[in-house]
PDB file of C-alpha atoms in Angstrom:
ATOM      1  CA  MET A   1      -6.434   2.766  -1.817  1.00 77.00           C
ATOM      2  CA  ILE A   2      -2.826   2.872  -0.642  1.00 88.00           C
ATOM      3  CA  LEU A   3      -0.569  -0.054   0.221  1.00 90.00           C
ATOM      4  CA  GLY A   4       1.006  -0.667   3.619  1.00 91.00           C
ATOM      5  CA  ILE A   5       2.576  -3.282   5.891  1.00 92.00           C
ATOM      6  CA  ASP A   6       2.405  -4.156   9.558  1.00 91.00           C
ATOM      7  CA  VAL A   7       5.731  -4.595  11.303  1.00 94.00           C
ATOM      8  CA  SER A   8       7.092  -5.924  14.584  1.00 94.00           C
ATOM      9  CA  GLU A   9      10.502  -6.814  15.987  1.00 95.00           C
ATOM     10  CA  HIS A  10      10.194 -10.188  14.249  1.00 92.00           C
ATOM     11  CA  ASN A  11      10.817  -8.481  10.896  1.00 89.00           C
ATOM     12  CA  GLY A  12      14.355  -7.536  11.950  1.00 91.00           C
ATOM     13  CA  VAL A  13      16.290  -4.460  10.824  1.00 93.00           C
ATOM     14  CA  LEU A  14      14.586  -2.784   7.862  1.00 93.00           C
ATOM     15  CA  ASP A  15      15.655  -0.398   5.116  1.00 94.00           C
ATOM     16  CA  TRP A  16      12.705   1.953   5.223  1.00 95.00           C
ATOM     17  CA  LYS A  17      13.806   4.037   2.234  1.00 96.00           C
ATOM     18  CA  ALA A  18      13.974   0.900   0.089  1.00 93.00           C
ATOM     19  CA  ILE A  19      10.563  -0.153   1.370  1.00 93.00           C
ATOM     20  CA  LYS A  20       9.110   3.217   0.391  1.00 95.00           C
ATOM     21  CA  ASP A  21      10.787   3.065  -3.021  1.00 93.00           C
ATOM     22  CA  TRP A  22       9.254  -0.394  -3.541  1.00 91.00           C
ATOM     23  CA  GLY A  23       5.797   1.186  -3.311  1.00 91.00           C
ATOM     24  CA  ILE A  24       4.778   0.985   0.341  1.00 93.00           C
ATOM     25  CA  SER A  25       3.038   4.149   1.558  1.00 94.00           C
ATOM     26  CA  PHE A  26       2.407   3.414   5.221  1.00 94.00           C
ATOM     27  CA  ALA A  27       3.441   1.099   8.040  1.00 95.00           C
ATOM     28  CA  ILE A  28       1.627   0.149  11.225  1.00 96.00           C
ATOM     29  CA  LEU A  29       4.177  -0.763  13.863  1.00 97.00           C
ATOM     30  CA  ARG A  30       3.717  -2.959  16.897  1.00 97.00           C
ATOM     31  CA  LEU A  31       4.355  -0.741  19.893  1.00 98.00           C
ATOM     32  CA  GLY A  32       4.069  -3.540  22.422  1.00 98.00           C
ATOM     33  CA  TYR A  33       2.007  -6.333  23.881  1.00 97.00           C
ATOM     34  CA  GLY A  34       0.506  -7.546  27.135  1.00 94.00           C
ATOM     35  CA  LYS A  35       1.372  -5.955  30.455  1.00 94.00           C
ATOM     36  CA  GLY A  36       3.879  -3.286  29.532  1.00 94.00           C
ATOM     37  CA  HIS A  37       6.026  -5.232  27.069  1.00 97.00           C
ATOM     38  CA  LEU A  38       7.646  -2.882  24.565  1.00 98.00           C
ATOM     39  CA  ASP A  39       8.421  -4.174  21.092  1.00 98.00           C
ATOM     40  CA  ARG A  40      12.216  -4.068  21.145  1.00 97.00           C
ATOM     41  CA  ARG A  41      12.450  -2.420  17.705  1.00 98.00           C
ATOM     42  CA  PHE A  42       9.601   0.063  18.138  1.00 98.00           C
ATOM     43  CA  TYR A  43      11.728   3.179  18.690  1.00 97.00           C
ATOM     44  CA  GLU A  44      14.008   2.213  15.802  1.00 97.00           C
ATOM     45  CA  ASN A  45      11.048   1.488  13.511  1.00 98.00           C
ATOM     46  CA  ILE A  46       8.993   4.590  14.278  1.00 98.00           C
ATOM     47  CA  ASN A  47      12.002   6.829  13.688  1.00 97.00           C
ATOM     48  CA  GLY A  48      12.871   4.984  10.477  1.00 98.00           C
ATOM     49  CA  VAL A  49       9.331   5.176   9.099  1.00 97.00           C
ATOM     50  CA  LEU A  50       9.005   8.889   9.737  1.00 97.00           C
ATOM     51  CA  ALA A  51      12.510   9.668   8.458  1.00 98.00           C
ATOM     52  CA  ALA A  52      11.717   7.831   5.208  1.00 98.00           C
ATOM     53  CA  GLY A  53       8.578   9.898   4.711  1.00 97.00           C
ATOM     54  CA  LEU A  54       6.131   7.031   5.172  1.00 96.00           C
ATOM     55  CA  GLN A  55       2.817   7.462   6.970  1.00 96.00           C
ATOM     56  CA  ALA A  56       2.875   5.822  10.382  1.00 97.00           C
ATOM     57  CA  GLY A  57       0.484   4.047  12.688  1.00 96.00           C
ATOM     58  CA  VAL A  58       0.958   1.843  15.735  1.00 98.00           C
ATOM     59  CA  TYR A  59      -0.807  -1.166  17.193  1.00 97.00           C
ATOM     60  CA  TYR A  60      -0.847  -2.834  20.591  1.00 98.00           C
ATOM     61  CA  TYR A  61      -1.284  -6.598  20.784  1.00 97.00           C
ATOM     62  CA  SER A  62      -3.662  -7.111  23.677  1.00 97.00           C
ATOM     63  CA  TYR A  63      -3.424  -9.824  26.291  1.00 97.00           C
ATOM     64  CA  ALA A  64      -6.073  -8.106  28.397  1.00 97.00           C
ATOM     65  CA  LEU A  65      -8.819 -10.216  29.945  1.00 97.00           C
ATOM     66  CA  THR A  66     -10.666  -7.341  31.653  1.00 97.00           C
ATOM     67  CA  VAL A  67     -11.665  -3.799  30.792  1.00 98.00           C
ATOM     68  CA  GLU A  68      -9.224  -2.357  33.338  1.00 98.00           C
ATOM     69  CA  GLU A  69      -6.360  -4.364  31.827  1.00 98.00           C
ATOM     70  CA  ALA A  70      -7.294  -2.995  28.388  1.00 98.00           C
ATOM     71  CA  ARG A  71      -7.225   0.526  29.814  1.00 97.00           C
ATOM     72  CA  ASP A  72      -3.790  -0.186  31.286  1.00 98.00           C
ATOM     73  CA  GLU A  73      -2.593  -1.244  27.824  1.00 98.00           C
ATOM     74  CA  ALA A  74      -3.896   2.038  26.428  1.00 98.00           C
ATOM     75  CA  ARG A  75      -2.118   4.044  29.116  1.00 97.00           C
ATOM     76  CA  PHE A  76       1.121   2.221  28.344  1.00 98.00           C
ATOM     77  CA  THR A  77       0.632   2.890  24.615  1.00 98.00           C
ATOM     78  CA  ALA A  78       0.176   6.606  25.253  1.00 98.00           C
ATOM     79  CA  TYR A  79       3.145   6.716  27.661  1.00 97.00           C
ATOM     80  CA  VAL A  80       5.507   5.215  25.075  1.00 98.00           C
ATOM     81  CA  LEU A  81       4.256   7.494  22.307  1.00 98.00           C
ATOM     82  CA  LYS A  82       4.756  10.568  24.448  1.00 97.00           C
ATOM     83  CA  ASP A  83       8.149   9.312  25.640  1.00 96.00           C
ATOM     84  CA  CYS A  84       9.446   9.150  22.075  1.00 94.00           C
ATOM     85  CA  GLY A  85       7.810  12.430  21.017  1.00 96.00           C
ATOM     86  CA  ILE A  86       5.126  10.949  18.779  1.00 97.00           C
ATOM     87  CA  THR A  87       2.232  13.391  18.958  1.00 97.00           C
ATOM     88  CA  PRO A  88      -1.150  12.496  17.426  1.00 96.00           C
ATOM     89  CA  ASP A  89      -0.496  14.621  14.347  1.00 95.00           C
ATOM     90  CA  ARG A  90       2.515  12.429  13.473  1.00 96.00           C
ATOM     91  CA  LEU A  91       0.390   9.277  13.364  1.00 96.00           C
ATOM     92  CA  ALA A  92      -1.433   9.619  10.052  1.00 94.00           C
ATOM     93  CA  VAL A  93      -2.630   6.010  10.339  1.00 95.00           C
ATOM     94  CA  GLY A  94      -3.560   6.262  14.006  1.00 94.00           C
ATOM     95  CA  THR A  95      -3.349   3.808  16.893  1.00 97.00           C
ATOM     96  CA  TRP A  96      -4.925   0.345  16.888  1.00 97.00           C
ATOM     97  CA  PHE A  97      -6.075  -2.087  19.561  1.00 98.00           C
ATOM     98  CA  ASP A  98      -5.215  -5.590  18.336  1.00 96.00           C
ATOM     99  CA  MET A  99      -8.032  -7.803  19.597  1.00 90.00           C
ATOM    100  CA  GLU A 100      -7.275 -11.127  17.971  1.00 85.00           C
ATOM    101  CA  ASP A 101      -6.102 -14.234  19.829  1.00 84.00           C
ATOM    102  CA  ALA A 102      -3.678 -15.551  17.219  1.00 86.00           C
ATOM    103  CA  ASP A 103      -1.469 -17.337  19.747  1.00 89.00           C
ATOM    104  CA  GLY A 104      -4.367 -18.708  21.804  1.00 90.00           C
ATOM    105  CA  TRP A 105      -3.350 -16.846  24.979  1.00 89.00           C
ATOM    106  CA  LYS A 106      -6.858 -15.630  25.823  1.00 91.00           C
ATOM    107  CA  GLU A 107      -8.295 -19.063  25.170  1.00 91.00           C
ATOM    108  CA  ARG A 108      -5.785 -20.668  27.541  1.00 95.00           C
ATOM    109  CA  HIS A 109      -6.252 -18.079  30.314  1.00 94.00           C
ATOM    110  CA  GLY A 110     -10.025 -17.638  30.228  1.00 93.00           C
ATOM    111  CA  MET A 111     -11.551 -16.142  27.092  1.00 93.00           C
ATOM    112  CA  PRO A 112     -13.654 -13.103  28.045  1.00 96.00           C
ATOM    113  CA  SER A 113     -17.297 -13.035  27.034  1.00 96.00           C
ATOM    114  CA  ASP A 114     -18.234 -11.207  23.861  1.00 96.00           C
ATOM    115  CA  GLU A 115     -19.724  -8.451  26.017  1.00 97.00           C
ATOM    116  CA  THR A 116     -16.412  -8.039  27.863  1.00 97.00           C
ATOM    117  CA  LEU A 117     -14.391  -8.111  24.634  1.00 97.00           C
ATOM    118  CA  THR A 118     -16.556  -5.290  23.302  1.00 97.00           C
ATOM    119  CA  ALA A 119     -16.214  -3.320  26.538  1.00 97.00           C
ATOM    120  CA  MET A 120     -12.426  -3.831  26.417  1.00 97.00           C
ATOM    121  CA  CYS A 121     -12.336  -2.259  22.955  1.00 97.00           C
ATOM    122  CA  ASP A 122     -14.423   0.651  24.212  1.00 96.00           C
ATOM    123  CA  GLY A 123     -12.215   1.061  27.286  1.00 96.00           C
ATOM    124  CA  TYR A 124      -8.990   1.110  25.270  1.00 96.00           C
ATOM    125  CA  MET A 125     -10.309   3.655  22.782  1.00 96.00           C
ATOM    126  CA  LYS A 126     -11.743   5.930  25.469  1.00 96.00           C
ATOM    127  CA  GLU A 127      -8.457   5.884  27.376  1.00 96.00           C
ATOM    128  CA  MET A 128      -6.504   6.705  24.206  1.00 96.00           C
ATOM    129  CA  SER A 129      -8.935   9.542  23.509  1.00 95.00           C
ATOM    130  CA  ARG A 130      -8.318  10.943  27.007  1.00 95.00           C
ATOM    131  CA  GLU A 131      -4.600  10.829  26.233  1.00 94.00           C
ATOM    132  CA  GLY A 132      -5.207  12.758  22.991  1.00 94.00           C
ATOM    133  CA  TYR A 133      -4.884   9.898  20.488  1.00 95.00           C
ATOM    134  CA  LEU A 134      -7.530   8.526  18.170  1.00 91.00           C
ATOM    135  CA  SER A 135      -7.715   4.760  17.920  1.00 95.00           C
ATOM    136  CA  GLY A 136      -9.436   1.936  16.120  1.00 96.00           C
ATOM    137  CA  ILE A 137      -9.842  -1.814  16.448  1.00 97.00           C
ATOM    138  CA  TYR A 138      -7.905  -4.531  14.649  1.00 96.00           C
ATOM    139  CA  ALA A 139      -9.344  -8.035  14.466  1.00 96.00           C
ATOM    140  CA  ASN A 140     -10.059 -10.722  11.925  1.00 95.00           C
ATOM    141  CA  TYR A 141     -13.345 -10.652  10.071  1.00 96.00           C
ATOM    142  CA  ASP A 142     -14.878 -13.426  12.167  1.00 96.00           C
ATOM    143  CA  TRP A 143     -14.207 -11.583  15.435  1.00 96.00           C
ATOM    144  CA  LEU A 144     -15.528  -8.293  14.033  1.00 96.00           C
ATOM    145  CA  ILE A 145     -18.738 -10.010  12.922  1.00 96.00           C
ATOM    146  CA  HIS A 146     -19.327 -12.580  15.678  1.00 96.00           C
ATOM    147  CA  ARG A 147     -17.393 -11.568  18.818  1.00 96.00           C
ATOM    148  CA  ILE A 148     -17.193  -7.764  18.943  1.00 96.00           C
ATOM    149  CA  ASP A 149     -20.581  -6.045  19.107  1.00 96.00           C
ATOM    150  CA  ARG A 150     -19.950  -3.121  16.806  1.00 94.00           C
ATOM    151  CA  GLU A 151     -23.424  -1.710  17.496  1.00 93.00           C
ATOM    152  CA  LYS A 152     -22.320  -0.997  21.080  1.00 94.00           C
ATOM    153  CA  LEU A 153     -19.295   0.974  19.897  1.00 93.00           C
ATOM    154  CA  SER A 154     -19.332   4.502  18.549  1.00 83.00           C
ATOM    155  CA  HIS A 155     -20.363   4.791  14.911  1.00 73.00           C
ATOM    156  CA  TYR A 156     -17.154   6.801  14.552  1.00 71.00           C
ATOM    157  CA  THR A 157     -15.088   3.708  15.372  1.00 86.00           C
ATOM    158  CA  PHE A 158     -12.548   2.707  12.726  1.00 92.00           C
ATOM    159  CA  TYR A 159     -11.837  -0.915  11.888  1.00 95.00           C
ATOM    160  CA  TRP A 160      -8.776  -2.691  10.501  1.00 95.00           C
ATOM    161  CA  CYS A 161     -10.086  -5.992   9.224  1.00 95.00           C
ATOM    162  CA  ALA A 162      -8.003  -9.087   8.475  1.00 94.00           C
ATOM    163  CA  GLN A 163      -9.717 -11.239   5.862  1.00 94.00           C
ATOM    164  CA  TRP A 164      -7.891 -13.400   3.343  1.00 90.00           C
ATOM    165  CA  ALA A 165     -10.297 -12.968   0.441  1.00 87.00           C
ATOM    166  CA  PRO A 166     -10.661 -11.220  -2.932  1.00 89.00           C
ATOM    167  CA  HIS A 167     -12.476  -8.345  -1.191  1.00 90.00           C
ATOM    168  CA  CYS A 168     -13.241  -7.064   2.292  1.00 93.00           C
ATOM    169  CA  ASP A 169     -16.736  -7.923   3.508  1.00 95.00           C
ATOM    170  CA  LEU A 170     -16.722  -5.590   6.517  1.00 94.00           C
ATOM    171  CA  PRO A 171     -18.720  -2.469   5.602  1.00 91.00           C
ATOM    172  CA  GLY A 172     -16.711   0.718   5.923  1.00 87.00           C
ATOM    173  CA  ALA A 173     -13.418  -0.908   6.967  1.00 93.00           C
ATOM    174  CA  ALA A 174     -10.705   1.739   7.075  1.00 93.00           C
ATOM    175  CA  ILE A 175      -7.952  -0.835   6.506  1.00 94.00           C
ATOM    176  CA  TRP A 176      -8.153  -4.260   4.924  1.00 93.00           C
ATOM    177  CA  GLN A 177      -5.396  -6.815   5.565  1.00 91.00           C
ATOM    178  CA  TYR A 178      -5.862  -9.232   2.706  1.00 87.00           C
ATOM    179  CA  THR A 179      -2.921 -11.622   2.991  1.00 81.00           C
ATOM    180  CA  ASP A 180      -0.467 -12.909   5.568  1.00 75.00           C
ATOM    181  CA  ARG A 181       2.506 -12.901   3.204  1.00 71.00           C
ATOM    182  CA  LEU A 182       4.016 -10.005   1.255  1.00 69.00           C
ATOM    183  CA  ASP A 183       7.515 -10.028  -0.219  1.00 70.00           C
ATOM    184  CA  VAL A 184       8.978  -6.507  -0.148  1.00 78.00           C
ATOM    185  CA  CYS A 185      12.614  -6.070  -1.101  1.00 75.00           C
ATOM    186  CA  GLY A 186      13.261  -9.749  -0.408  1.00 74.00           C
ATOM    187  CA  ARG A 187      11.679  -9.634   3.069  1.00 72.00           C
ATOM    188  CA  VAL A 188       8.386 -11.369   3.849  1.00 70.00           C
ATOM    189  CA  PHE A 189       5.875  -9.432   5.945  1.00 71.00           C
ATOM    190  CA  ASP A 190       2.885 -10.860   7.780  1.00 66.00           C
ATOM    191  CA  GLY A 191       0.453  -8.315   6.458  1.00 63.00           C
ATOM    192  CA  ASN A 192      -0.397  -6.656   3.180  1.00 72.00           C
ATOM    193  CA  LEU A 193      -2.689  -3.733   3.971  1.00 65.00           C
ATOM    194  CA  LEU A 194      -4.929  -1.559   1.876  1.00 74.00           C
ATOM    195  CA  MET A 195      -6.103   1.674   3.471  1.00 73.00           C
ATOM    196  CA  SER A 196      -9.286   3.146   2.027  1.00 66.00           C
ATOM    197  CA  HIS A 197      -9.575   5.944   4.579  1.00 60.00           C
ATOM    198  CA  CYS A 198      -8.580   6.694   8.106  1.00 56.00           C
ATOM    199  CA  TRP A 199      -9.137   9.594  10.488  1.00 49.00           C
TER     200      TRP A 199
END
């Protein structure tokens, strides 16, 4: 198991060397969200993570309500990665499709059926694969058990599971996010991540 954090623009300017020295081994960075919205610190963060010698991954916070919208989010993810020169081999922790609804946006705009949510995950991952990037799914434990039909996804699919508990109950989870608060170098991060394995 190795320790990591997830990071977005909301975490501000970060001292990545100090974060590595503290004991963090990897960071998963928000690349963007919704219809082509780039996280305003993504380029700064991805360069800082790699320069500090940390393992890197990225995630995209989805506002998609249809499979085609999920594919569009994947195409935007791949476009940004290629634009900043991040080839698949530089993403040791891969790319992740964030399928939660933490801010209630999907609920307010017409929550897709479970079948559509599952197809959206499949569409995003297939599009990323066509672009040359491997990807997995991020969601909380409840969504991964009750909303996303994992039997309809490839058995090679990787999962990043958020579950505030003493252990992760999702069999074979590649990454377990076990708290929503982690103080690193005096900065509080939303996620404390343990990676058991990845690609």
